[in-house]
């Protein structure tokens, strides 16, 4: 999740054209949709309701968090310099701001996790993923793209091997015992953030790296937006279509997945979240699944494709359709205060007790979305940052003293 609004302020080299407001409004719009997707996944009806509503709800599962991660990579580039990375003192200060944000996100993530809601809080994972991709911020677009592709191809296999080694050995327990983060947070600490959690850093790095690539593109050009949409569509087809073919062509793959899950979900493992999550005992055939939380190469490709399609659509709307852009202003406003909107919805779930289904799911989703739009619209008419965004920005002011 992005800790900074798309309008993050900062100097850029005088030789580089400044990104247009419309371009950044498109990113805020995409971020707002990601927030609503997270709401749908956490308080909305189960996708099993079927029909168009069930399809939309299924799309929100996992893919909204992937969109958040991609947009977080975009924000990292906004902070470190767009379209060209800052150097010298300005570059060191930007790195300092990112490091402080990483720490704040990890602390905030563990604090929200301590509320013990049914939500798998993503902020701590995002914070550590920020740290993991930060060394790449000066690289060129093509180099970033190659590294992102390599991570998508390699990291899921590495994660699978690590998870199997955790299941078959006790090295992870030793790490956890000596990990101060694990003791402070009463979690598995770095082992959870890197390997065993719901959003492991190893397989979420590609999303942020792709977001960094997108941030370096001139999204004001129609041909760039078109290529972005085509790339997104191609990746979605490659990810979900490739998984569909693999599960049917690889001998015993479908049967292995069916035996490791509830059976009925195996048929839709090429795209649906109903198949569940990667576990320590998942068979090797799991690597052919493309469910949004499966942590596989196919899922990364598919989720990235969907995220790119959303970004391309949003920046196109804000660039070409002013009337529709005005209608979507409340959604973009939510995107401007996305960290606040995310944290508040978890606090609301904790206070109201949504996990106990005290409120009809569809009504709860409507209330969450409507409330977020009303509050965000009112707030952004007077302030450029959300409350938590402002506090996060304030904590980074100390970097002004970096020489």
mmCIF file of C-alpha atoms in Angstrom, residues 57-257:
data_model
loop_
_atom_site.group_PDB
_atom_site.id
_atom_site.type_symbol
_atom_site.label_atom_id
_atom_site.label_comp_id
_atom_site.label_asym_id
_atom_site.label_seq_id
_atom_site.Cartn_x
_atom_site.Cartn_y
_atom_site.Cartn_z
ATOM 1 C CA UNK A 57 -15.765 -9.662 -5.860
ATOM 2 C CA UNK A 58 -13.502 -12.452 -7.077
ATOM 3 C CA UNK A 59 -11.448 -9.943 -9.061
ATOM 4 C CA UNK A 60 -10.906 -7.939 -5.878
ATOM 5 C CA UNK A 61 -9.428 -10.908 -4.018
ATOM 6 C CA UNK A 62 -5.643 -10.618 -4.074
ATOM 7 C CA UNK A 63 -5.540 -8.458 -7.177
ATOM 8 C CA UNK A 64 -6.350 -5.271 -5.271
ATOM 9 C CA UNK A 65 -3.365 -5.849 -2.965
ATOM 10 C CA UNK A 66 -1.172 -6.495 -6.006
ATOM 11 C CA UNK A 67 -2.376 -3.183 -7.457
ATOM 12 C CA UNK A 68 -1.496 -1.526 -4.141
ATOM 13 C CA UNK A 69 2.009 -2.972 -4.345
ATOM 14 C CA UNK A 70 2.476 -1.801 -7.912
ATOM 15 C CA UNK A 71 1.336 1.705 -6.986
ATOM 16 C CA UNK A 72 3.649 1.625 -3.973
ATOM 17 C CA UNK A 73 6.521 1.162 -6.398
ATOM 18 C CA UNK A 74 5.193 4.163 -8.308
ATOM 19 C CA UNK A 75 5.241 6.201 -5.089
ATOM 20 C CA UNK A 76 8.808 5.144 -4.364
ATOM 21 C CA UNK A 77 9.884 6.694 -7.659
ATOM 22 C CA UNK A 78 7.877 9.843 -6.917
ATOM 23 C CA UNK A 79 9.869 10.240 -3.721
ATOM 24 C CA UNK A 80 13.283 9.367 -5.161
ATOM 25 C CA UNK A 81 12.816 11.343 -8.378
ATOM 26 C CA UNK A 82 10.659 11.118 -11.475
ATOM 27 C CA UNK A 83 11.388 10.730 -14.317
ATOM 28 C CA UNK A 84 15.077 10.842 -13.342
ATOM 29 C CA UNK A 85 16.328 9.697 -9.919
ATOM 30 C CA UNK A 86 17.716 12.361 -7.631
ATOM 31 C CA UNK A 87 21.433 12.326 -6.942
ATOM 32 C CA UNK A 88 23.765 13.929 -4.447
ATOM 33 C CA UNK A 89 22.283 15.384 -1.300
ATOM 34 C CA UNK A 90 18.729 15.291 -2.683
ATOM 35 C CA UNK A 91 19.165 11.601 -3.452
ATOM 36 C CA UNK A 92 20.460 10.812 0.018
ATOM 37 C CA UNK A 93 17.557 12.691 1.582
ATOM 38 C CA UNK A 94 15.085 10.775 -0.588
ATOM 39 C CA UNK A 95 16.616 7.471 0.497
ATOM 40 C CA UNK A 96 16.360 8.611 4.107
ATOM 41 C CA UNK A 97 12.665 9.378 3.657
ATOM 42 C CA UNK A 98 12.046 5.922 2.226
ATOM 43 C CA UNK A 99 13.915 4.235 5.081
ATOM 44 C CA UNK A 100 11.848 6.095 7.674
ATOM 45 C CA UNK A 101 8.651 5.164 5.844
ATOM 46 C CA UNK A 102 9.719 1.521 5.850
ATOM 47 C CA UNK A 103 10.108 1.552 9.625
ATOM 48 C CA UNK A 104 6.803 3.365 10.182
ATOM 49 C CA UNK A 105 4.905 0.968 7.913
ATOM 50 C CA UNK A 106 6.356 -2.092 9.651
ATOM 51 C CA UNK A 107 5.485 -0.714 13.092
ATOM 52 C CA UNK A 108 1.997 0.327 11.991
ATOM 53 C CA UNK A 109 1.444 -3.013 10.306
ATOM 54 C CA UNK A 110 2.293 -5.004 13.412
ATOM 55 C CA UNK A 111 0.184 -2.662 15.552
ATOM 56 C CA UNK A 112 -2.858 -3.298 13.355
ATOM 57 C CA UNK A 113 -2.137 -7.024 13.322
ATOM 58 C CA UNK A 114 -2.231 -6.963 17.130
ATOM 59 C CA UNK A 115 -5.916 -5.967 16.912
ATOM 60 C CA UNK A 116 -6.534 -9.596 15.913
ATOM 61 C CA UNK A 117 -9.080 -8.966 13.170
ATOM 62 C CA UNK A 118 -9.587 -11.429 10.336
ATOM 63 C CA UNK A 119 -7.699 -9.069 8.008
ATOM 64 C CA UNK A 120 -4.221 -10.074 6.875
ATOM 65 C CA UNK A 121 -2.651 -6.650 7.370
ATOM 66 C CA UNK A 122 -0.289 -5.878 4.532
ATOM 67 C CA UNK A 123 1.549 -2.786 5.775
ATOM 68 C CA UNK A 124 4.495 -4.521 7.477
ATOM 69 C CA UNK A 125 5.094 -6.611 4.355
ATOM 70 C CA UNK A 126 4.959 -3.467 2.226
ATOM 71 C CA UNK A 127 7.430 -1.717 4.492
ATOM 72 C CA UNK A 128 10.017 -4.481 4.161
ATOM 73 C CA UNK A 129 9.383 -4.810 0.416
ATOM 74 C CA UNK A 130 10.051 -1.074 0.060
ATOM 75 C CA UNK A 131 13.401 -1.690 1.718
ATOM 76 C CA UNK A 132 14.146 -4.651 -0.558
ATOM 77 C CA UNK A 133 13.580 -2.730 -3.813
ATOM 78 C CA UNK A 134 15.055 0.605 -2.692
ATOM 79 C CA UNK A 135 18.580 -0.210 -3.989
ATOM 80 C CA UNK A 136 17.097 -0.397 -7.507
ATOM 81 C CA UNK A 137 15.765 3.159 -7.661
ATOM 82 C CA UNK A 138 18.613 4.527 -9.806
ATOM 83 C CA UNK A 139 18.393 1.828 -12.460
ATOM 84 C CA UNK A 140 17.118 2.468 -15.967
ATOM 85 C CA UNK A 141 13.686 1.352 -17.109
ATOM 86 C CA UNK A 142 14.922 -1.602 -19.141
ATOM 87 C CA UNK A 143 17.148 -2.829 -16.328
ATOM 88 C CA UNK A 144 14.273 -2.553 -13.860
ATOM 89 C CA UNK A 145 12.005 -4.452 -16.246
ATOM 90 C CA UNK A 146 14.548 -7.257 -16.623
ATOM 91 C CA UNK A 147 15.018 -7.531 -12.854
ATOM 92 C CA UNK A 148 11.255 -7.511 -12.313
ATOM 93 C CA UNK A 149 10.785 -10.284 -14.868
ATOM 94 C CA UNK A 150 13.608 -12.312 -13.340
ATOM 95 C CA UNK A 151 12.098 -11.960 -9.864
ATOM 96 C CA UNK A 152 8.705 -13.075 -11.162
ATOM 97 C CA UNK A 153 10.263 -16.142 -12.772
ATOM 98 C CA UNK A 154 12.669 -17.141 -9.993
ATOM 99 C CA UNK A 155 11.354 -15.962 -6.624
ATOM 100 C CA UNK A 156 8.200 -18.147 -6.498
ATOM 101 C CA UNK A 157 10.335 -21.252 -6.986
ATOM 102 C CA UNK A 158 12.789 -20.042 -4.326
ATOM 103 C CA UNK A 159 9.904 -19.372 -1.945
ATOM 104 C CA UNK A 160 8.462 -22.836 -2.544
ATOM 105 C CA UNK A 161 11.807 -24.480 -1.745
ATOM 106 C CA UNK A 162 12.238 -22.343 1.374
ATOM 107 C CA UNK A 163 8.732 -23.188 2.565
ATOM 108 C CA UNK A 164 9.425 -26.884 2.107
ATOM 109 C CA UNK A 165 12.693 -26.561 4.031
ATOM 110 C CA UNK A 166 10.828 -24.834 6.858
ATOM 111 C CA UNK A 167 8.345 -27.694 6.929
ATOM 112 C CA UNK A 168 11.103 -30.316 6.976
ATOM 113 C CA UNK A 169 13.545 -28.641 9.369
ATOM 114 C CA UNK A 170 13.842 -26.425 12.413
ATOM 115 C CA UNK A 171 16.086 -23.631 11.137
ATOM 116 C CA UNK A 172 13.177 -21.173 10.988
ATOM 117 C CA UNK A 173 12.413 -21.751 14.664
ATOM 118 C CA UNK A 174 16.009 -20.883 15.509
ATOM 119 C CA UNK A 175 15.813 -17.669 13.495
ATOM 120 C CA UNK A 176 12.547 -16.706 15.166
ATOM 121 C CA UNK A 177 13.995 -17.283 18.633
ATOM 122 C CA UNK A 178 16.853 -14.872 17.941
ATOM 123 C CA UNK A 179 14.815 -12.332 15.942
ATOM 124 C CA UNK A 180 14.137 -9.217 18.073
ATOM 125 C CA UNK A 181 11.307 -8.227 15.732
ATOM 126 C CA UNK A 182 9.587 -11.544 16.463
ATOM 127 C CA UNK A 183 9.879 -10.998 20.208
ATOM 128 C CA UNK A 184 8.628 -7.421 20.093
ATOM 129 C CA UNK A 185 5.698 -8.102 17.756
ATOM 130 C CA UNK A 186 4.752 -11.559 19.089
ATOM 131 C CA UNK A 187 4.851 -12.878 15.515
ATOM 132 C CA UNK A 188 7.314 -14.900 13.459
ATOM 133 C CA UNK A 189 9.078 -11.644 12.593
ATOM 134 C CA UNK A 190 11.352 -11.615 9.558
ATOM 135 C CA UNK A 191 10.611 -15.248 8.726
ATOM 136 C CA UNK A 192 6.942 -14.352 8.388
ATOM 137 C CA UNK A 193 7.585 -11.176 6.414
ATOM 138 C CA UNK A 194 10.012 -12.812 4.015
ATOM 139 C CA UNK A 195 8.661 -16.338 3.620
ATOM 140 C CA UNK A 196 5.624 -17.587 5.521
ATOM 141 C CA UNK A 197 3.227 -14.636 5.634
ATOM 142 C CA UNK A 198 0.326 -13.881 3.333
ATOM 143 C CA UNK A 199 2.344 -11.305 1.363
ATOM 144 C CA UNK A 200 5.932 -12.606 1.447
ATOM 145 C CA UNK A 201 8.536 -10.107 0.319
ATOM 146 C CA UNK A 202 10.151 -12.590 -2.058
ATOM 147 C CA UNK A 203 7.098 -12.814 -4.302
ATOM 148 C CA UNK A 204 5.798 -9.257 -3.844
ATOM 149 C CA UNK A 205 8.960 -7.523 -4.986
ATOM 150 C CA UNK A 206 8.036 -7.902 -8.691
ATOM 151 C CA UNK A 207 4.867 -5.828 -8.242
ATOM 152 C CA UNK A 208 6.770 -2.894 -6.758
ATOM 153 C CA UNK A 209 9.505 -3.145 -9.378
ATOM 154 C CA UNK A 210 6.920 -3.007 -12.163
ATOM 155 C CA UNK A 211 5.399 0.028 -10.451
ATOM 156 C CA UNK A 212 8.825 1.669 -10.546
ATOM 157 C CA UNK A 213 8.989 0.961 -14.275
ATOM 158 C CA UNK A 214 5.550 2.481 -14.864
ATOM 159 C CA UNK A 215 6.510 5.600 -12.911
ATOM 160 C CA UNK A 216 9.413 6.211 -15.290
ATOM 161 C CA UNK A 217 7.153 6.155 -18.353
ATOM 162 C CA UNK A 218 5.601 9.234 -19.935
ATOM 163 C CA UNK A 219 1.984 8.339 -19.242
ATOM 164 C CA UNK A 220 0.852 11.586 -20.852
ATOM 165 C CA UNK A 221 1.491 10.058 -24.288
ATOM 166 C CA UNK A 222 -1.377 8.061 -25.756
ATOM 167 C CA UNK A 223 0.952 5.529 -27.380
ATOM 168 C CA UNK A 224 2.607 4.815 -24.028
ATOM 169 C CA UNK A 225 -0.765 4.236 -22.393
ATOM 170 C CA UNK A 226 -1.743 1.934 -25.247
ATOM 171 C CA UNK A 227 1.441 -0.102 -24.911
ATOM 172 C CA UNK A 228 0.893 -0.280 -21.163
ATOM 173 C CA UNK A 229 -2.612 -1.653 -21.683
ATOM 174 C CA UNK A 230 -1.380 -4.160 -24.265
ATOM 175 C CA UNK A 231 1.377 -5.295 -21.916
ATOM 176 C CA UNK A 232 -1.171 -5.697 -19.131
ATOM 177 C CA UNK A 233 -3.505 -7.710 -21.304
ATOM 178 C CA UNK A 234 -0.656 -9.888 -22.523
ATOM 179 C CA UNK A 235 0.574 -10.601 -19.004
ATOM 180 C CA UNK A 236 -2.947 -11.425 -17.814
ATOM 181 C CA UNK A 237 -3.422 -13.895 -20.663
ATOM 182 C CA UNK A 238 0.037 -15.369 -20.121
ATOM 183 C CA UNK A 239 -0.515 -15.755 -16.387
ATOM 184 C CA UNK A 240 -4.059 -17.064 -16.221
ATOM 185 C CA UNK A 241 -4.083 -18.742 -19.626
ATOM 186 C CA UNK A 242 -0.713 -20.346 -18.994
ATOM 187 C CA UNK A 243 -1.926 -21.730 -15.679
ATOM 188 C CA UNK A 244 -5.119 -23.051 -17.269
ATOM 189 C CA UNK A 245 -3.106 -24.906 -19.897
ATOM 190 C CA UNK A 246 -0.471 -26.172 -17.475
ATOM 191 C CA UNK A 247 -3.014 -27.613 -15.051
ATOM 192 C CA UNK A 248 -4.545 -29.579 -17.914
ATOM 193 C CA UNK A 249 -1.431 -30.589 -19.831
ATOM 194 C CA UNK A 250 0.944 -31.523 -16.996
ATOM 195 C CA UNK A 251 0.161 -35.104 -15.906
ATOM 196 C CA UNK A 252 -1.542 -35.416 -12.514
ATOM 197 C CA UNK A 253 -1.254 -31.661 -11.826
ATOM 198 C CA UNK A 254 -4.989 -31.121 -11.460
ATOM 199 C CA UNK A 255 -5.368 -34.225 -9.297
ATOM 200 C CA UNK A 256 -2.523 -33.120 -7.015
ATOM 201 C CA UNK A 257 -4.101 -29.710 -6.495
#
